[in-house]
Amino acid sequence: MNFQYWQPEIEKMPRAELKALQLEKLKKEVAIALRTTFYKERLSKKGIKSEDDIKSLDDIKKIPFTAKNDLRDGFPYGFLSIPKEDVVRLHSSSGTTGVPTTIYFSRDDIKRWANYMARCIYGTGCTKNDVFQNMITYGLFTGGLGLHQGGEEVGMMVIPAGAGNTARQFKMMQDYGTTVVHATPSFLLHLETKMKEAGVERDSLFIKRAFAGAEPYSEDTRRRIEALLKIDVYNSYGLSEMNGPGVAFECQCKEGMHIWEDGYFPEIVNPQTLEPVKEGETGELILTILCREATPILRYRTRDLTSFYTEACPCGRTHRRLRRITGRSDDMLIINGVNVFPSQIEEVIMGMKEVGNNYLIVVEKDGALDRMTVKTEVSSEIFFDDARLLNALKEKIMETLKVSISISPKVELHESGSMPVSEGKAVRVKDTRPKDF
Ligand code: AMP
Ligand code: ZN
């Protein structure tokens, strides 16, 4: 195979040199963190008063973990380390309650992020001759602009298509000769179904590759998409707290995602004890960003479960590879690529006096896509025969949920006391989607 590297000197850097570079960058990031109100307090409690208190990579263990709740508590500016006038953009993602987690970027942060993305994209074999249709949500979600900038950096012609609307996607693919796409794996499967329905001939399209991420999927699903669409599918991993996509990506060997260790310092720990697992064992991924000046985040608990490959990759890159994310160590649901915490739904429905005490969130597959239904009892004060009132309540719940979690689940109302109550710990989520890892 003919491998190509965006930054060969860094991508193939000997590990000893890479570690030295990480230490230098970690010290710099700690210095940056000490400028934020959050870390100034957090780190000084642990005796870290300057970057000189970090003398080796092992010293990272002196730094406490940062959780999603910390970001929420620090909202809006507790994690900001540069003057607000030097911020050029923000992105945000859902928090466990209504407060989002917000990340600020300086101009250089954006450039660095685009560079990591370019490494990922170029590493799959793309060049400036490619036409890249980015079929993922733009806006506050990082998937759209992240891959977009990386594509431009590589010099591809980028079509900011956004998610959804399969008919329009096919039209653009034909009109502009799209060769590469980016989408969630479920949308790629959905696209194939719609292709058949719309009578679009595979031969009328030029797509060769897809980047698929934002939600977990198995190796079988990858193979299925590849066979159905006759393309190569590359796994793309990232999270908004670490800029977004561009953290780890598959190379042409398609076996594990190289994590750019000069930009993101990875650790894998047992989610219960928070002690490091043995190299190669599964645990929760902890990430420290080494490439951002506006919003430092140290030892972030991603809640994503994965492990490292222990062998070197045939492509020659020295940055370690992560296995597919097999699950989470918290209860976050990913619905067609959108993160939803059950607590956000509970907050909405329990805040309405017309709603009763019992509810259940059901997640299932509807064809290739995910479907969520919120089933809830109405309050005993409500007369269950009043269809007009019930419809109005349903609308109200749907609209409020849409504002809070950015998706519109189906809502089913049940008479007070009619839903089964579980003995012991209440079961609030029933996720019947197949898990074939
Ligand atoms: P967000 O912060 O909205 O970008 O969501 C990030 C989360 O999406 C991660 O923490 C993962 O749980 C999930 N995610 C992103 N990419 C992948 C992927 N390739 N495989 C599995 N899960 C992913
Ligand atoms: Zn490789």
CSV table of C-alpha atoms and ligand atoms in Angstrom, one decimal:
chain,number,residue,atom,x,y,z
A,1,MET,CA,0.0,0.0,0.0
A,2,ASN,CA,1.2,3.5,-0.8
A,3,PHE,CA,0.9,5.4,2.5
A,4,GLN,CA,0.9,9.2,2.5
A,5,TYR,CA,1.6,11.4,5.5
A,6,TRP,CA,0.5,15.0,6.1
A,7,GLN,CA,3.3,15.6,8.6
A,8,PRO,CA,5.7,12.6,8.3
A,9,GLU,CA,8.2,14.0,10.7
A,10,ILE,CA,5.6,14.0,13.5
A,11,GLU,CA,3.4,11.1,12.4
A,12,LYS,CA,6.4,8.8,12.3
A,13,MET,CA,8.4,10.4,15.1
A,14,PRO,CA,10.3,7.8,17.2
A,15,ARG,CA,8.4,7.3,20.5
A,16,ALA,CA,11.1,8.6,22.7
A,17,GLU,CA,11.1,11.9,20.8
A,18,LEU,CA,7.3,11.9,20.8
A,19,LYS,CA,7.3,11.6,24.6
A,20,ALA,CA,9.7,14.4,25.0
A,21,LEU,CA,7.5,16.6,22.8
A,22,GLN,CA,4.5,15.6,24.9
A,23,LEU,CA,6.2,16.6,28.1
A,24,GLU,CA,7.1,20.0,26.6
A,25,LYS,CA,3.5,20.5,25.5
A,26,LEU,CA,2.0,19.2,28.7
A,27,LYS,CA,4.0,21.8,30.7
A,28,LYS,CA,2.9,24.5,28.4
A,29,GLU,CA,-0.8,23.4,28.7
A,30,VAL,CA,-0.5,23.4,32.5
A,31,ALA,CA,0.9,26.9,32.4
A,32,ILE,CA,-2.1,27.8,30.2
A,33,ALA,CA,-4.5,26.0,32.7
A,34,LEU,CA,-3.1,28.0,35.6
A,35,ARG,CA,-4.5,31.1,33.9
A,36,THR,CA,-8.1,29.9,34.3
A,37,THR,CA,-10.1,30.4,37.4
A,38,PHE,CA,-11.1,26.7,37.5
A,39,TYR,CA,-7.6,25.2,37.3
A,40,LYS,CA,-5.9,27.8,39.3
A,41,GLU,CA,-7.9,26.7,42.3
A,42,ARG,CA,-8.0,23.0,41.4
A,43,LEU,CA,-4.3,22.6,40.7
A,44,SER,CA,-3.0,24.8,43.5
A,45,LYS,CA,-4.8,22.5,46.0
A,46,LYS,CA,-2.7,19.7,44.7
A,47,GLY,CA,0.5,21.7,45.0
A,48,ILE,CA,0.8,22.5,41.3
A,49,LYS,CA,1.6,26.2,41.2
A,50,SER,CA,3.6,26.4,38.0
A,51,GLU,CA,4.5,24.3,35.0
A,52,ASP,CA,7.8,23.4,36.7
A,53,ASP,CA,5.9,21.2,39.1
A,54,ILE,CA,5.4,18.8,36.1
A,55,LYS,CA,8.8,17.2,35.6
A,56,SER,CA,7.9,14.0,33.9
A,57,LEU,CA,4.9,12.6,32.0
A,58,ASP,CA,4.2,10.5,35.0
A,59,ASP,CA,3.6,13.7,37.0
A,60,ILE,CA,0.3,14.0,35.0
A,61,LYS,CA,-1.1,11.7,37.8
A,62,LYS,CA,-0.8,14.6,40.2
A,63,ILE,CA,-3.5,16.5,38.2
A,64,PRO,CA,-7.1,15.7,39.3
A,65,PHE,CA,-9.5,14.4,36.7
A,66,THR,CA,-11.9,16.8,35.0
A,67,ALA,CA,-15.5,15.7,34.6
A,68,LYS,CA,-18.4,17.0,32.4
A,69,ASN,CA,-20.0,18.4,35.5
A,70,ASP,CA,-16.9,20.5,36.2
A,71,LEU,CA,-17.3,22.1,32.8
A,72,ARG,CA,-20.9,22.8,33.6
A,73,ASP,CA,-19.9,24.3,37.0
A,74,GLY,CA,-17.3,26.5,35.3
A,75,PHE,CA,-19.8,27.7,32.7
A,76,PRO,CA,-19.5,30.2,31.0
A,77,TYR,CA,-15.9,31.4,31.5
A,78,GLY,CA,-14.3,29.4,34.2
A,79,PHE,CA,-12.2,27.5,31.7
A,80,LEU,CA,-11.3,30.4,29.5
A,81,SER,CA,-7.5,31.2,29.6
A,82,ILE,CA,-7.2,34.0,27.1
A,83,PRO,CA,-8.8,37.5,26.9
A,84,LYS,CA,-12.4,37.1,25.5
A,85,GLU,CA,-11.5,39.5,22.6
A,86,ASP,CA,-8.9,36.9,21.4
A,87,VAL,CA,-11.6,34.2,21.1
A,88,VAL,CA,-12.7,33.7,17.5
A,89,ARG,CA,-15.2,30.9,17.9
A,90,LEU,CA,-17.1,28.6,20.3
A,91,HIS,CA,-18.6,25.2,20.0
A,92,SER,CA,-20.8,23.4,22.6
A,93,SER,CA,-22.3,20.1,23.3
A,94,SER,CA,-25.1,18.9,25.6
A,95,GLY,CA,-24.4,18.7,29.3
A,96,THR,CA,-26.1,16.3,31.7
A,97,THR,CA,-28.7,19.0,32.5
A,98,GLY,CA,-29.6,22.1,30.6
A,99,VAL,CA,-26.2,23.8,31.0
A,100,PRO,CA,-24.0,23.1,27.9
A,101,THR,CA,-20.3,22.4,27.9
A,102,THR,CA,-18.7,25.2,25.9
A,103,ILE,CA,-15.3,25.3,24.3
A,104,TYR,CA,-13.6,28.5,23.1
A,105,PHE,CA,-11.0,28.7,20.4
A,106,SER,CA,-8.4,31.3,19.5
A,107,ARG,CA,-7.4,31.8,15.8
A,108,ASP,CA,-4.4,29.5,16.3
A,109,ASP,CA,-6.5,26.9,18.1
A,110,ILE,CA,-8.7,26.7,15.0
A,111,LYS,CA,-5.6,26.4,12.7
A,112,ARG,CA,-4.1,23.6,14.9
A,113,TRP,CA,-7.4,21.7,14.9
A,114,ALA,CA,-7.6,22.0,11.1
A,115,ASN,CA,-4.1,20.6,10.9
A,116,TYR,CA,-5.0,17.5,13.0
A,117,MET,CA,-8.0,17.0,10.8
A,118,ALA,CA,-5.9,17.3,7.7
A,119,ARG,CA,-3.6,14.6,9.0
A,120,CYS,CA,-6.6,12.3,9.5
A,121,ILE,CA,-8.1,13.0,6.1
A,122,TYR,CA,-4.8,12.8,4.1
A,123,GLY,CA,-3.9,9.6,5.9
A,124,THR,CA,-6.9,7.8,4.4
A,125,GLY,CA,-5.5,8.5,0.9
A,126,CYS,CA,-7.5,11.7,0.0
A,127,THR,CA,-5.8,14.4,-2.0
A,128,LYS,CA,-6.7,17.9,-3.3
A,129,ASN,CA,-8.4,16.1,-6.3
A,130,ASP,CA,-11.2,14.8,-4.1
A,131,VAL,CA,-14.6,16.3,-3.8
A,132,PHE,CA,-15.8,16.0,-0.2
A,133,GLN,CA,-19.5,16.1,0.7
A,134,ASN,CA,-19.8,16.7,4.4
A,135,MET,CA,-23.2,15.2,5.3
A,136,ILE,CA,-23.2,15.9,9.0
A,137,THR,CA,-24.7,18.6,11.1
A,138,TYR,CA,-23.0,22.0,11.0
A,139,GLY,CA,-23.5,24.6,13.8
A,140,LEU,CA,-22.6,24.2,17.4
A,141,PHE,CA,-21.8,20.5,16.8
A,142,THR,CA,-18.2,20.2,15.9
A,143,GLY,CA,-18.5,17.4,13.3
A,144,GLY,CA,-19.5,19.8,10.5
A,145,LEU,CA,-17.0,22.6,10.8
A,146,GLY,CA,-14.2,20.2,12.0
A,147,LEU,CA,-14.1,18.0,9.0
A,148,HIS,CA,-14.9,20.9,6.8
A,149,GLN,CA,-11.8,22.9,7.8
A,150,GLY,CA,-9.6,19.7,7.5
A,151,GLY,CA,-10.9,19.1,4.0
A,152,GLU,CA,-10.1,22.6,2.9
A,153,GLU,CA,-6.7,22.3,4.5
A,154,VAL,CA,-6.0,19.3,2.4
A,155,GLY,CA,-7.3,21.3,-0.6
A,156,MET,CA,-10.3,19.2,-1.4
A,157,MET,CA,-13.4,20.8,-2.8
A,158,VAL,CA,-15.7,20.8,0.2
A,159,ILE,CA,-19.5,20.7,-0.1
A,160,PRO,CA,-21.0,21.8,3.2
A,161,ALA,CA,-24.1,19.7,2.6
A,162,GLY,CA,-25.1,19.2,6.3
A,163,ALA,CA,-27.2,16.2,7.5
A,164,GLY,CA,-30.4,14.8,6.2
A,165,ASN,CA,-32.4,15.2,2.9
A,166,THR,CA,-31.2,12.2,1.0
A,167,ALA,CA,-32.7,13.2,-2.3
A,168,ARG,CA,-30.6,16.5,-2.3
A,169,GLN,CA,-27.5,14.5,-1.2
A,170,PHE,CA,-27.8,12.2,-4.2
A,171,LYS,CA,-28.3,15.2,-6.5
A,172,MET,CA,-25.2,16.9,-5.2
A,173,MET,CA,-23.1,13.8,-5.4
A,174,GLN,CA,-24.1,13.5,-9.1
A,175,ASP,CA,-23.8,17.2,-9.9
A,176,TYR,CA,-20.4,17.7,-8.3
A,177,GLY,CA,-18.9,14.3,-8.7
A,178,THR,CA,-18.5,13.7,-4.9
A,179,THR,CA,-15.7,11.2,-4.1
A,180,VAL,CA,-15.6,11.3,-0.3
A,181,VAL,CA,-18.4,11.7,2.3
A,182,HIS,CA,-18.7,12.1,6.0
A,183,ALA,CA,-21.7,11.0,8.0
A,184,THR,CA,-22.8,9.0,11.0
A,185,PRO,CA,-22.8,5.2,10.2
A,186,SER,CA,-26.5,5.1,10.6
A,187,PHE,CA,-27.0,7.8,8.1
A,188,LEU,CA,-24.8,5.9,5.6
A,189,LEU,CA,-26.9,2.8,6.0
A,190,HIS,CA,-30.1,5.0,5.6
A,191,LEU,CA,-28.6,6.5,2.5
A,192,GLU,CA,-28.2,3.1,0.9
A,193,THR,CA,-31.9,2.2,1.6
A,194,LYS,CA,-33.0,5.5,0.1
A,195,MET,CA,-30.7,5.0,-2.9
A,196,LYS,CA,-32.6,1.9,-3.8
A,197,GLU,CA,-36.0,3.6,-3.2
A,198,ALA,CA,-35.1,6.6,-5.3
A,199,GLY,CA,-33.7,4.3,-8.1
A,200,VAL,CA,-30.3,6.0,-8.0
A,201,GLU,CA,-27.7,3.8,-9.8
A,202,ARG,CA,-24.5,3.2,-7.9
A,203,ASP,CA,-22.7,3.7,-11.2
A,204,SER,CA,-24.0,7.3,-11.4
A,205,LEU,CA,-22.0,8.1,-8.3
A,206,PHE,CA,-18.2,8.5,-7.8
A,207,ILE,CA,-17.9,8.0,-4.1
A,208,LYS,CA,-14.8,6.0,-3.0
A,209,ARG,CA,-14.6,6.7,0.7
A,210,ALA,CA,-16.6,7.6,3.8
A,211,PHE,CA,-15.6,8.9,7.2
A,212,ALA,CA,-18.0,7.6,9.8
A,213,GLY,CA,-18.2,8.6,13.4
A,214,ALA,CA,-20.1,10.5,16.2
A,215,GLU,CA,-21.6,7.3,17.4
A,216,PRO,CA,-20.5,3.7,18.2
A,217,TYR,CA,-20.7,1.1,15.5
A,218,SER,CA,-19.3,-2.4,15.0
A,219,GLU,CA,-16.8,-3.8,12.6
A,220,ASP,CA,-19.7,-5.8,11.0
A,221,THR,CA,-21.6,-2.5,10.4
A,222,ARG,CA,-18.5,-1.0,8.8
A,223,ARG,CA,-18.2,-4.1,6.5
A,224,ARG,CA,-21.9,-3.9,5.7
A,225,ILE,CA,-21.7,-0.2,4.7
A,226,GLU,CA,-18.6,-0.9,2.6
A,227,ALA,CA,-20.2,-3.8,0.8
A,228,LEU,CA,-23.5,-2.0,0.2
A,229,LEU,CA,-22.1,1.2,-1.0
A,230,LYS,CA,-18.8,-0.2,-2.5
A,231,ILE,CA,-16.6,2.2,-0.6
A,232,ASP,CA,-13.9,2.3,2.1
A,233,VAL,CA,-15.2,3.4,5.5
A,234,TYR,CA,-12.8,5.0,8.0
A,235,ASN,CA,-13.7,5.4,11.7
A,236,SER,CA,-13.5,8.9,13.0
A,237,TYR,CA,-13.4,9.7,16.8
A,238,GLY,CA,-13.5,12.9,18.7
A,239,LEU,CA,-15.5,14.8,21.3
A,240,SER,CA,-16.3,18.5,21.6
A,241,GLU,CA,-14.3,18.8,24.8
A,242,MET,CA,-11.2,17.8,22.8
A,243,ASN,CA,-12.1,20.2,19.9
A,244,GLY,CA,-14.3,17.6,18.2
A,245,PRO,CA,-13.3,15.2,15.4
A,246,GLY,CA,-9.6,14.8,14.7
A,247,VAL,CA,-8.6,13.2,18.0
A,248,ALA,CA,-8.2,9.7,16.5
A,249,PHE,CA,-8.8,8.4,13.0
A,250,GLU,CA,-8.1,5.2,11.0
A,251,CYS,CA,-5.3,5.1,8.5
A,252,GLN,CA,-5.5,3.0,5.3
A,253,CYS,CA,-4.8,-0.2,7.3
A,254,LYS,CA,-8.3,0.3,8.8
A,255,GLU,CA,-7.4,-1.4,12.0
A,256,GLY,CA,-7.7,0.9,15.0
A,257,MET,CA,-7.6,4.7,15.1
A,258,HIS,CA,-4.3,6.5,15.5
A,259,ILE,CA,-4.7,9.0,18.3
A,260,TRP,CA,-2.5,12.1,17.7
A,261,GLU,CA,-0.5,11.9,20.8
A,262,ASP,CA,1.3,15.2,20.3
A,263,GLY,CA,-2.1,16.9,20.5
A,264,TYR,CA,-4.1,14.7,22.9
A,265,PHE,CA,-2.5,12.9,25.8
A,266,PRO,CA,-4.3,9.6,26.3
A,267,GLU,CA,-4.6,7.4,29.4
A,268,ILE,CA,-6.9,4.4,29.9
A,269,VAL,CA,-8.2,3.8,33.4
A,270,ASN,CA,-10.5,1.5,35.2
A,271,PRO,CA,-13.7,3.6,35.5
A,272,GLN,CA,-14.4,2.4,39.1
A,273,THR,CA,-11.0,2.7,40.7
A,274,LEU,CA,-9.6,5.3,38.2
A,275,GLU,CA,-6.3,3.4,38.3
A,276,PRO,CA,-4.5,2.8,34.9
A,277,VAL,CA,-5.4,-0.5,33.2
A,278,LYS,CA,-2.6,-2.7,31.7
A,279,GLU,CA,-1.7,-1.7,28.1
A,280,GLY,CA,-4.2,-3.4,25.8
A,281,GLU,CA,-6.9,-3.8,28.4
A,282,THR,CA,-10.3,-2.0,28.1
A,283,GLY,CA,-11.1,1.0,30.3
A,284,GLU,CA,-12.2,4.6,30.2
A,285,LEU,CA,-10.3,6.9,28.0
A,286,ILE,CA,-8.9,10.0,29.7
A,287,LEU,CA,-7.7,12.8,27.5
A,288,THR,CA,-5.6,15.9,28.1
A,289,ILE,CA,-5.6,18.4,25.3
A,290,LEU,CA,-2.1,19.6,24.3
A,291,CYS,CA,-3.0,21.8,21.4
A,292,ARG,CA,-5.4,24.5,22.7
A,293,GLU,CA,-4.7,27.8,24.3
A,294,ALA,CA,-8.2,29.2,24.8
A,295,THR,CA,-9.7,26.4,26.8
A,296,PRO,CA,-7.3,24.0,28.5
A,297,ILE,CA,-8.9,20.7,29.7
A,298,LEU,CA,-6.7,18.3,31.7
A,299,ARG,CA,-7.4,14.6,32.3
A,300,TYR,CA,-10.9,14.7,31.0
A,301,ARG,CA,-13.1,11.7,31.7
A,302,THR,CA,-14.5,11.0,28.3
A,303,ARG,CA,-16.6,8.1,29.6
A,304,ASP,CA,-15.8,6.3,26.4
A,305,LEU,CA,-14.7,2.7,26.8
A,306,THR,CA,-11.8,1.5,24.6
A,307,SER,CA,-8.3,0.0,24.7
A,308,PHE,CA,-4.9,0.4,22.9
A,309,TYR,CA,-3.5,-1.9,20.3
A,310,THR,CA,-0.2,-3.0,21.6
A,311,GLU,CA,1.5,-3.7,18.3
A,312,ALA,CA,2.8,-1.1,15.9
A,313,CYS,CA,0.8,-0.3,12.8
A,314,PRO,CA,2.1,-1.4,9.4
A,315,CYS,CA,1.6,2.2,8.1
A,316,GLY,CA,4.6,3.3,10.1
A,317,ARG,CA,2.9,5.9,12.2
A,318,THR,CA,4.1,5.8,15.8
A,319,HIS,CA,1.1,7.3,17.4
A,320,ARG,CA,-0.9,4.5,19.2
A,321,ARG,CA,-4.1,3.1,17.9
A,322,LEU,CA,-7.4,2.9,19.8
A,323,ARG,CA,-9.9,0.2,19.3
A,324,ARG,CA,-13.5,1.0,18.5
A,325,ILE,CA,-15.4,2.6,21.3
A,326,THR,CA,-17.6,-0.2,22.7
A,327,GLY,CA,-19.7,1.7,25.1
A,328,ARG,CA,-19.8,4.4,27.8
A,329,SER,CA,-19.2,4.3,31.5
A,330,ASP,CA,-22.2,6.7,32.0
A,331,ASP,CA,-25.8,6.6,30.8
A,332,MET,CA,-25.4,9.0,27.9
A,333,LEU,CA,-27.4,7.9,24.8
A,334,ILE,CA,-26.4,8.7,21.3
A,335,ILE,CA,-29.4,9.1,19.0
A,336,ASN,CA,-28.5,9.4,15.4
A,337,GLY,CA,-25.2,11.0,16.5
A,338,VAL,CA,-26.8,13.4,19.0
A,339,ASN,CA,-25.9,13.1,22.6
A,340,VAL,CA,-28.8,12.8,25.0
A,341,PHE,CA,-28.6,12.3,28.8
A,342,PRO,CA,-31.7,10.7,30.3
A,343,SER,CA,-31.5,13.4,33.1
A,344,GLN,CA,-32.2,16.1,30.5
A,345,ILE,CA,-35.4,14.4,29.6
A,346,GLU,CA,-36.4,13.8,33.2
A,347,GLU,CA,-35.8,17.5,33.9
A,348,VAL,CA,-38.2,18.5,31.2
A,349,ILE,CA,-41.1,16.1,31.9
A,350,MET,CA,-40.9,16.2,35.7
A,351,GLY,CA,-41.0,20.0,35.5
A,352,MET,CA,-44.5,19.8,34.1
A,353,LYS,CA,-47.3,19.5,36.6
A,354,GLU,CA,-49.6,17.7,34.1
A,355,VAL,CA,-47.1,14.8,34.0
A,356,GLY,CA,-47.4,11.9,36.4
A,357,ASN,CA,-44.6,10.1,38.2
A,358,ASN,CA,-43.7,7.2,36.0
A,359,TYR,CA,-41.9,7.4,32.6
A,360,LEU,CA,-39.8,5.3,30.3
A,361,ILE,CA,-37.4,6.3,27.5
A,362,VAL,CA,-37.5,3.7,24.7
A,363,VAL,CA,-34.7,3.7,22.1
A,364,GLU,CA,-35.0,1.3,19.1
A,365,LYS,CA,-34.0,1.0,15.5
A,366,ASP,CA,-36.4,2.2,12.8
A,367,GLY,CA,-34.7,0.9,9.6
A,368,ALA,CA,-31.1,2.2,9.8
A,369,LEU,CA,-31.9,5.2,12.0
A,370,ASP,CA,-32.5,5.4,15.7
A,371,ARG,CA,-35.9,6.2,17.1
A,372,MET,CA,-36.6,7.5,20.6
A,373,THR,CA,-40.0,7.4,22.3
A,374,VAL,CA,-40.8,9.0,25.6
A,375,LYS,CA,-43.6,7.2,27.4
A,376,THR,CA,-45.0,9.0,30.4
A,377,GLU,CA,-48.0,8.9,32.7
A,378,VAL,CA,-50.2,11.9,33.0
A,379,SER,CA,-50.9,13.3,36.5
A,380,SER,CA,-53.9,11.8,38.3
A,381,GLU,CA,-55.6,15.3,38.1
A,382,ILE,CA,-55.9,14.8,34.3
A,383,PHE,CA,-59.0,13.3,32.9
A,384,PHE,CA,-57.6,10.7,30.5
A,385,ASP,CA,-60.7,11.0,28.1
A,386,ASP,CA,-60.0,14.6,27.2
A,387,ALA,CA,-58.3,14.0,23.8
A,388,ARG,CA,-57.8,17.7,23.1
A,389,LEU,CA,-56.1,18.3,26.4
A,390,LEU,CA,-53.9,15.2,25.9
A,391,ASN,CA,-52.9,16.3,22.4
A,392,ALA,CA,-51.9,19.7,23.6
A,393,LEU,CA,-49.9,18.2,26.4
A,394,LYS,CA,-48.1,15.9,23.9
A,395,GLU,CA,-47.3,18.9,21.7
A,396,LYS,CA,-46.0,20.8,24.7
A,397,ILE,CA,-43.7,17.9,25.8
A,398,MET,CA,-42.4,17.4,22.3
A,399,GLU,CA,-41.6,21.1,21.8
A,400,THR,CA,-39.9,21.5,25.2
A,401,LEU,CA,-37.8,18.4,24.5
A,402,LYS,CA,-36.8,19.7,21.1
A,403,VAL,CA,-35.5,22.9,22.7
A,404,SER,CA,-33.7,21.0,25.4
A,405,ILE,CA,-32.2,18.0,23.6
A,406,SER,CA,-32.3,19.2,19.9
A,407,ILE,CA,-34.2,16.2,18.8
A,408,SER,CA,-37.9,15.4,18.7
A,409,PRO,CA,-38.7,12.1,20.2
A,410,LYS,CA,-42.2,10.5,19.8
A,411,VAL,CA,-44.2,11.1,23.0
A,412,GLU,CA,-46.7,8.6,24.3
A,413,LEU,CA,-49.1,9.5,27.1
A,414,HIS,CA,-50.4,6.8,29.5
A,415,GLU,CA,-53.1,7.0,32.2
A,416,SER,CA,-51.9,7.7,35.7
A,417,GLY,CA,-50.8,4.5,37.4
A,418,SER,CA,-51.0,2.4,34.3
A,419,MET,CA,-47.3,2.0,33.5
A,420,PRO,CA,-45.5,-0.9,35.2
A,421,VAL,CA,-43.4,0.1,38.2
A,422,SER,CA,-40.2,-1.8,38.5
A,423,GLU,CA,-39.3,-3.4,41.8
A,424,GLY,CA,-36.0,-2.1,43.1
A,425,LYS,CA,-34.1,0.5,41.1
A,426,ALA,CA,-36.3,2.2,38.5
A,427,VAL,CA,-35.5,1.3,34.9
A,428,ARG,CA,-35.9,4.6,33.0
A,429,VAL,CA,-34.3,3.6,29.7
A,430,LYS,CA,-35.0,0.7,27.4
A,431,ASP,CA,-32.4,0.6,24.6
A,432,THR,CA,-33.2,-2.3,22.2
A,433,ARG,CA,-30.7,-1.3,19.5
A,434,PRO,CA,-28.6,-4.3,18.6
A,435,LYS,CA,-25.1,-4.2,20.1
A,436,ASP,CA,-22.9,-6.4,18.0
A,437,PHE,CA,-19.4,-5.6,19.3
B,1,AMP,P1,-19.7,15.3,21.0
B,1,AMP,O1,-19.0,15.9,22.1
B,1,AMP,O2,-21.1,15.8,20.8
B,1,AMP,O3,-18.9,15.4,19.8
B,1,AMP,O4,-19.8,13.7,21.3
B,1,AMP,C1,-18.7,13.0,21.6
B,1,AMP,C2,-19.1,11.5,21.9
B,1,AMP,O5,-19.6,10.9,20.7
B,1,AMP,C3,-17.8,10.7,22.3
B,1,AMP,O6,-17.5,10.9,23.6
B,1,AMP,C4,-18.3,9.3,22.0
B,1,AMP,O7,-19.1,8.8,23.0
B,1,AMP,C5,-19.2,9.5,20.7
B,1,AMP,N1,-18.4,9.2,19.5
B,1,AMP,C6,-17.8,10.1,18.7
B,1,AMP,N2,-17.1,9.5,17.7
B,1,AMP,C7,-17.3,8.1,17.9
B,1,AMP,C8,-16.9,6.9,17.2
B,1,AMP,N3,-16.1,7.0,16.1
B,1,AMP,N4,-17.2,5.8,17.7
B,1,AMP,C9,-18.0,5.7,18.9
B,1,AMP,N5,-18.4,6.8,19.5
B,1,AMP,C10,-18.1,8.0,19.1
B,2,ZN,ZN,-1.7,3.1,10.7
